[in-house]
Amino acid sequence: MVETSTVTALVAAAGEGDAGAWKALVERYAPLVGSVIVRHRLYGADAEDVAQTVWLRLVEHLRDLREPRALPMWLITISRNECVRVLKAGRRLRPVDPTTENDMYLGEVAEPDQALLDGERNQALLAAFAELSDRHRELLLLLTADPPFSYSEISRRLGVPVGSIGPTRARALRHLRECLEQANGERKGGPGGIATLR
Amino acid sequence: MASRPSDDDERLLRELGSALRGGAAVQERITTIGEGAFAWYGVDDELEFASLIHDSLLNEELTVRGELHRTVMFACSSVTVQVERSAGLVVGQVVPAVEGDICVLLAGGDSSWIRTDELGCFSLPEVPAEAFRLRWRTATADVVTDWIRL
C-alpha cells in the first residue's frame, strides 16, 4: 500500500489553517520546486521570485486540491510557468536579433535530449519521495547524503537498531517505486498551460 | 539481519541522491519563503476568488524590440479583469465596469489603492517589484485575484 495518506492529511490540515502541516508540506515539496527552478538555471533572487509565487498560489489553492495526488504536477506546472516568466523577462535586458535568435524561449531551456529526460526523471523521483512517510524520507536522506552516513551513524541519529536499516531501506525504496508507478499512470493527460484547480 | 541491497535498489538510491542534490543550491531559501507564504492563509475567506485563466506568456512570444508585452486575465463567476504589461506600464480593465477603488496587495504585506474610471480601466503607477493581487468590491461581492508576478 502506497503511503499517500500522509500528503492527503497534510493538504487537508493545511487547508484548515494548520501551520505545522503547511510547514511539513513545504519541506516535502521544496526539493521538487527547487529541481524545476535549477533545471531552468535560475538561482538567487530569480529563484526566490519563482518560489514566492508558487507557494502563494498553493496557499490560495489548498482547499481546492481535492485530489492531493495532483499536487506534484500542479507544483511542477506552476514552477515551470514562473521560471519561463523570469527567463522571458530577463530577455528584455538585451537586444533581440530575430535573424539569429532561433532559440526564442518556448517553455524549456534548450537542452540535449538526455538532460531533458534526466530532468523529468528527477522531478518524478522527487514527487514520489515527497509522498513517503517521515521515517522513510529521513532514512533515504541519510542514505543519499554525500558522503553517505554509515549504518551505525544512521542507527544513532534515527534511534533504530542497525539491523532494521536494511529492511526499512528496502521497504522505503519499494514505496518509492510504487509512488513512481502510480504517478506514471496518472501523468497522462496531466495539466498543461495554466494549472488551475477551479 | 540486514538484507543485501539489490542492484536496482542501489541504482534507485543513487538516482534519488542525484535528484535531491540537484535543487540543493536553492532549497533552503525556497523552504523559508514557503513557510512565510502561509501568513496569507485565510486572509480572503469571505472573498470571491478570481482565478488566472489566461497568461500570454505561456502561449505567445510577443517580444517587440526586446520589450516584454504580457496580458493576463482573471475570472470568477461575476467578473473578469484583464491586466496588461508593456515595458514599464501596467494597465487593466474590470468587466463589467466598476468605478471605484482597487487595492493592490503586495506579497510583502504593503498595499496601495488605484482608481478605476467609468469603463473599469485602471493603471498602476509602476510595475510591482514582487508578486501581487488585486482586490475590489463589485455591486454584489468582494473579489480578489490569484497572485501574479508581472
Coordinates of C-alpha atoms in Angstrom, one line a residue:
Chain A
M1 CA 0.0 0.0 0.0
V2 CA 1.5 3.3 -1.0
E3 CA 1.7 5.8 1.8
T4 CA -0.2 8.6 0.3
S5 CA -2.4 9.3 3.2
T6 CA 0.3 11.5 4.8
V7 CA 0.2 14.0 2.0
T8 CA -3.6 13.8 1.8
A9 CA -3.8 14.5 5.5
L10 CA -1.2 17.3 5.3
V11 CA -3.1 19.0 2.5
A12 CA -6.4 18.8 4.3
A13 CA -4.9 20.0 7.6
A14 CA -3.1 22.9 5.9
G15 CA -6.3 23.8 4.1
E16 CA -7.9 24.1 7.6
G17 CA -5.2 26.5 8.7
D18 CA -2.7 24.2 10.4
A19 CA 0.6 25.9 10.0
G20 CA 2.6 22.8 11.1
A21 CA 1.0 20.8 8.3
W22 CA 1.8 23.6 5.9
K23 CA 5.5 23.6 7.0
A24 CA 5.7 19.9 6.5
L25 CA 4.2 20.2 3.0
V26 CA 6.8 22.9 2.2
E27 CA 9.6 20.7 3.5
R28 CA 8.4 17.7 1.4
Y29 CA 7.9 19.6 -1.8
A30 CA 10.8 22.2 -1.7
P31 CA 13.2 19.7 -3.4
L32 CA 10.7 19.3 -6.2
V33 CA 10.1 23.0 -6.7
G34 CA 13.9 23.5 -6.4
S35 CA 14.7 21.0 -9.0
V36 CA 12.4 22.7 -11.5
I37 CA 14.0 26.1 -10.8
V38 CA 17.6 24.8 -11.0
R39 CA 16.7 23.0 -14.2
H40 CA 15.9 26.4 -15.7
R41 CA 19.2 27.6 -14.4
L42 CA 17.7 30.2 -12.1
Y43 CA 19.4 31.0 -8.8
G44 CA 19.4 33.7 -6.1
A45 CA 16.8 36.4 -6.4
D46 CA 15.3 34.8 -9.6
A47 CA 14.8 31.5 -7.8
E48 CA 13.3 33.2 -4.8
D49 CA 11.0 35.2 -7.0
V50 CA 9.7 32.0 -8.6
A51 CA 9.3 30.2 -5.2
Q52 CA 7.3 33.1 -3.7
T53 CA 4.7 33.0 -6.4
V54 CA 4.5 29.2 -6.4
W55 CA 3.9 29.0 -2.6
L56 CA 1.5 31.9 -2.5
R57 CA -0.6 30.2 -5.2
L58 CA -0.5 26.9 -3.3
V59 CA -1.7 28.6 -0.1
E60 CA -4.6 30.0 -2.1
H61 CA -5.5 26.7 -3.7
L62 CA -5.0 24.3 -0.8
R63 CA -8.7 24.0 -0.3
D64 CA -9.4 23.3 -3.9
L65 CA -6.9 20.5 -4.0
R66 CA -9.4 17.7 -3.6
E67 CA -7.0 15.1 -5.1
P68 CA -3.7 15.6 -3.4
R69 CA -2.0 13.3 -5.9
A70 CA -2.4 16.1 -8.4
L71 CA -0.1 18.3 -6.2
P72 CA 3.3 17.4 -7.7
M73 CA 2.1 18.0 -11.3
W74 CA 0.4 21.2 -10.1
L75 CA 3.7 22.4 -8.5
I76 CA 5.8 21.4 -11.5
T77 CA 3.5 23.3 -13.9
I78 CA 3.3 26.5 -11.8
S79 CA 7.0 26.4 -11.1
R80 CA 7.8 25.9 -14.7
N81 CA 5.5 28.7 -15.8
E82 CA 7.1 31.1 -13.3
C83 CA 10.6 30.1 -14.5
V84 CA 9.5 30.9 -18.1
R85 CA 8.2 34.2 -16.9
V86 CA 11.5 35.1 -15.2
L87 CA 13.6 33.9 -18.2
K88 CA 11.5 35.8 -20.7
A89 CA 11.5 39.0 -18.6
G90 CA 15.3 38.7 -18.5
R91 CA 15.4 38.9 -22.2
R92 CA 14.2 42.4 -22.1
L93 CA 17.6 43.4 -20.8
R94 CA 19.4 42.6 -24.1
P95 CA 18.5 43.3 -27.7
V96 CA 16.9 40.6 -29.7
D97 CA 18.0 39.8 -33.2
P98 CA 15.3 37.7 -34.8
T99 CA 17.5 36.7 -37.7
T100 CA 20.0 34.9 -35.4
E101 CA 17.9 34.1 -32.3
N102 CA 16.1 30.9 -33.3
D103 CA 16.2 29.7 -29.8
M104 CA 13.4 32.0 -28.6
Y105 CA 12.3 30.8 -25.3
L106 CA 9.4 28.4 -25.8
G107 CA 9.0 26.8 -22.4
E108 CA 12.1 24.8 -21.7
V109 CA 15.7 25.7 -21.6
A110 CA 17.3 24.2 -24.8
E111 CA 18.8 21.0 -23.5
P112 CA 20.1 17.8 -25.0
D113 CA 17.5 15.1 -25.0
Q114 CA 19.2 13.1 -22.3
A115 CA 19.4 16.1 -20.0
L116 CA 15.7 16.7 -20.6
L117 CA 14.8 13.1 -19.8
D118 CA 17.1 13.2 -16.7
G119 CA 15.2 16.4 -15.5
E120 CA 11.8 14.7 -15.9
R121 CA 13.1 11.6 -14.1
N122 CA 14.4 13.7 -11.3
Q123 CA 11.1 15.5 -10.9
A124 CA 9.2 12.2 -10.9
L125 CA 11.6 10.9 -8.2
L126 CA 11.3 14.0 -6.0
A127 CA 7.5 14.0 -6.3
A128 CA 7.4 10.3 -5.3
F129 CA 9.9 10.9 -2.5
A130 CA 7.6 13.7 -1.1
E131 CA 4.9 11.0 -0.6
L132 CA 6.9 8.7 1.6
S133 CA 6.4 8.7 5.4
D134 CA 8.7 10.9 7.5
R135 CA 10.6 7.9 8.7
H136 CA 11.3 6.6 5.2
R137 CA 12.2 10.1 3.9
E138 CA 14.6 10.7 6.8
L139 CA 16.3 7.3 6.2
L140 CA 16.7 7.9 2.5
L141 CA 18.0 11.4 3.1
L142 CA 20.8 10.0 5.3
L143 CA 21.5 7.1 2.9
T144 CA 21.8 9.5 -0.1
A145 CA 23.9 12.1 1.7
D146 CA 27.3 12.9 0.2
P147 CA 29.4 11.5 1.7
P148 CA 26.9 8.8 2.9
F149 CA 26.3 8.1 6.6
S150 CA 27.3 4.7 7.9
Y151 CA 24.6 2.4 9.2
S152 CA 25.9 2.9 12.8
E153 CA 25.6 6.6 12.4
I154 CA 22.1 6.3 10.9
S155 CA 21.2 4.0 13.8
R156 CA 22.3 6.6 16.3
R157 CA 20.6 9.5 14.5
L158 CA 17.3 7.8 14.0
G159 CA 17.3 5.8 17.2
V160 CA 16.7 2.5 15.4
P161 CA 18.7 -0.8 15.5
V162 CA 21.4 -1.2 12.8
G163 CA 19.7 -4.5 11.8
S164 CA 16.5 -2.7 10.9
I165 CA 18.0 -0.3 8.5
G166 CA 18.4 -2.7 5.6
P167 CA 14.8 -3.9 5.6
T168 CA 13.5 -0.4 6.2
R169 CA 15.5 0.8 3.3
A170 CA 14.2 -1.9 1.1
R171 CA 10.6 -1.0 2.1
A172 CA 11.2 2.7 1.6
L173 CA 12.5 2.1 -1.9
R174 CA 9.6 -0.2 -2.7
H175 CA 7.2 2.6 -1.7
L176 CA 9.2 5.0 -3.8
R177 CA 8.8 2.7 -6.8
E178 CA 5.1 2.3 -6.2
C179 CA 4.6 6.1 -6.0
L180 CA 6.6 6.5 -9.2
E181 CA 4.5 3.9 -11.0
Q182 CA 1.2 5.4 -9.8
A183 CA 2.3 8.8 -10.9
N184 CA 3.4 7.4 -14.3
G185 CA -0.1 6.0 -14.7
E186 CA -1.8 9.3 -13.7
R187 CA 0.5 11.6 -15.6
K188 CA -1.0 11.1 -19.0
G189 CA -3.4 13.9 -19.6
G190 CA -1.9 15.9 -16.7
P191 CA -2.3 19.6 -16.5
G192 CA -0.7 21.8 -19.1
G193 CA -0.7 25.5 -19.7
I194 CA -2.2 27.4 -16.8
A195 CA -2.6 25.0 -14.0
T196 CA -5.9 25.8 -12.3
L197 CA -7.7 23.8 -9.8
R198 CA -11.1 25.5 -10.2
Chain B
M1 CA 19.7 -9.4 10.0
A2 CA 20.2 -6.8 7.3
S3 CA 19.1 -7.9 3.8
R4 CA 21.6 -7.5 1.0
P5 CA 20.5 -4.5 -1.1
S6 CA 19.7 -5.3 -4.7
D7 CA 21.4 -3.6 -7.7
D8 CA 18.1 -2.0 -8.5
D9 CA 17.8 -0.5 -5.1
E10 CA 21.4 0.8 -5.3
R11 CA 20.6 2.4 -8.6
L12 CA 17.4 4.0 -7.4
L13 CA 19.1 5.3 -4.3
R14 CA 21.9 6.9 -6.5
E15 CA 19.3 8.5 -8.8
L16 CA 17.4 9.8 -5.8
G17 CA 20.5 11.3 -4.3
S18 CA 21.4 13.0 -7.5
A19 CA 17.9 14.4 -7.8
L20 CA 17.9 15.7 -4.2
R21 CA 21.3 17.4 -4.7
G22 CA 20.1 19.0 -8.0
G23 CA 18.0 21.6 -6.2
A24 CA 20.1 21.8 -3.1
A25 CA 21.6 25.2 -4.0
V26 CA 18.2 26.9 -3.7
Q27 CA 16.3 24.6 -1.5
E28 CA 16.9 26.3 1.9
R29 CA 15.6 29.7 0.6
I30 CA 12.7 28.0 -1.1
T31 CA 11.7 26.4 2.1
T32 CA 12.0 29.6 4.1
I33 CA 9.9 31.5 1.6
G34 CA 7.3 28.7 1.5
E35 CA 6.9 28.8 5.3
G36 CA 6.4 32.6 5.2
A37 CA 3.8 32.3 2.5
F38 CA 1.3 30.8 5.0
A39 CA 0.9 34.3 6.5
W40 CA -1.6 34.8 3.7
Y41 CA -3.7 31.8 4.6
G42 CA -7.3 32.5 5.3
V43 CA -7.0 36.3 4.8
D44 CA -9.5 36.1 2.0
D45 CA -12.1 33.7 3.4
E46 CA -15.1 35.9 2.6
L47 CA -13.9 36.9 -0.9
E48 CA -14.9 35.7 -4.3
F49 CA -11.8 34.3 -5.9
A50 CA -10.8 35.3 -9.5
S51 CA -8.5 32.6 -10.9
L52 CA -5.8 33.2 -13.5
I53 CA -7.4 31.9 -16.7
H54 CA -5.1 33.3 -19.4
D55 CA -1.4 34.3 -19.4
S56 CA 0.0 35.4 -22.8
L57 CA 3.5 34.4 -21.6
L58 CA 2.6 30.8 -21.8
N59 CA 1.0 30.9 -25.2
E60 CA 2.8 33.6 -27.2
E61 CA 6.1 35.2 -27.7
L62 CA 5.4 38.9 -28.1
T63 CA 8.7 40.4 -27.9
V64 CA 9.0 43.8 -29.7
R65 CA 12.4 45.3 -29.8
G66 CA 13.4 43.4 -26.7
E67 CA 10.4 44.6 -24.7
L68 CA 8.1 42.3 -23.0
H69 CA 4.4 42.6 -23.6
R70 CA 2.2 40.4 -21.4
T71 CA -1.5 40.0 -20.8
V72 CA -3.1 38.1 -18.0
M73 CA -6.7 37.6 -17.3
F74 CA -8.5 36.5 -14.1
A75 CA -12.1 35.5 -13.8
C76 CA -14.8 34.4 -11.4
S77 CA -18.5 33.9 -11.9
S78 CA -19.4 37.6 -11.7
V79 CA -16.4 39.4 -13.1
T80 CA -13.2 39.3 -15.2
V81 CA -10.2 41.5 -15.0
Q82 CA -7.5 41.9 -17.7
V83 CA -4.1 43.3 -16.8
E84 CA -1.5 44.2 -19.4
R85 CA 2.1 45.0 -19.0
S86 CA 4.1 46.7 -21.8
A87 CA 7.6 47.7 -20.8
G88 CA 7.2 49.7 -17.6
L89 CA 3.5 50.3 -18.0
V90 CA 0.7 48.3 -16.4
V91 CA -2.9 48.9 -17.3
G92 CA -6.1 46.9 -16.8
Q93 CA -9.8 46.7 -17.1
V94 CA -12.5 45.2 -14.9
V95 CA -15.6 43.8 -16.7
P96 CA -18.3 44.6 -16.0
A97 CA -17.0 48.0 -15.3
V98 CA -16.8 49.1 -11.8
E99 CA -15.9 52.7 -11.0
G100 CA -14.1 52.9 -7.7
D101 CA -11.0 51.8 -5.9
I102 CA -8.9 48.7 -6.4
C103 CA -6.5 47.6 -3.8
V104 CA -3.1 46.3 -5.0
L105 CA -1.9 43.8 -2.3
L106 CA 1.8 43.1 -2.4
A107 CA 3.1 39.7 -1.2
G108 CA 5.4 41.5 1.3
G109 CA 2.4 43.0 3.0
D110 CA 2.3 46.5 1.6
S111 CA -0.8 47.7 -0.3
S112 CA -1.9 50.7 -2.3
W113 CA -5.1 51.9 -3.9
I114 CA -5.7 52.8 -7.5
R115 CA -8.8 54.3 -9.1
T116 CA -10.8 52.9 -12.0
D117 CA -12.7 55.1 -14.5
E118 CA -16.3 54.7 -15.7
L119 CA -15.1 51.9 -18.1
G120 CA -13.4 50.0 -15.3
C121 CA -10.0 50.9 -16.7
F122 CA -7.0 51.5 -14.4
S123 CA -3.3 51.8 -14.5
L124 CA -0.6 51.1 -11.9
P125 CA 2.0 53.8 -11.2
E126 CA 4.8 51.2 -11.7
V127 CA 5.3 47.5 -12.2
P128 CA 5.1 45.9 -8.8
A129 CA 8.5 44.5 -7.8
E130 CA 7.0 41.4 -6.2
A131 CA 4.0 39.1 -6.5
F132 CA 0.7 41.0 -6.1
R133 CA -3.0 40.5 -6.3
L134 CA -5.9 42.8 -6.9
R135 CA -8.9 43.2 -4.6
W136 CA -12.0 45.3 -5.2
R137 CA -15.7 45.5 -4.5
T138 CA -18.4 44.9 -7.1
A139 CA -22.1 45.6 -6.5
T140 CA -22.5 42.1 -5.2
A141 CA -19.2 40.8 -3.9
D142 CA -15.7 41.4 -2.7
V143 CA -13.3 40.0 -5.3
V144 CA -9.7 39.0 -5.1
T145 CA -7.5 37.7 -7.9
D146 CA -4.9 35.0 -7.8
W147 CA -1.3 36.0 -7.1
I148 CA 0.7 37.2 -10.1
R149 CA 4.2 38.4 -10.8
L150 CA 4.4 40.6 -13.9

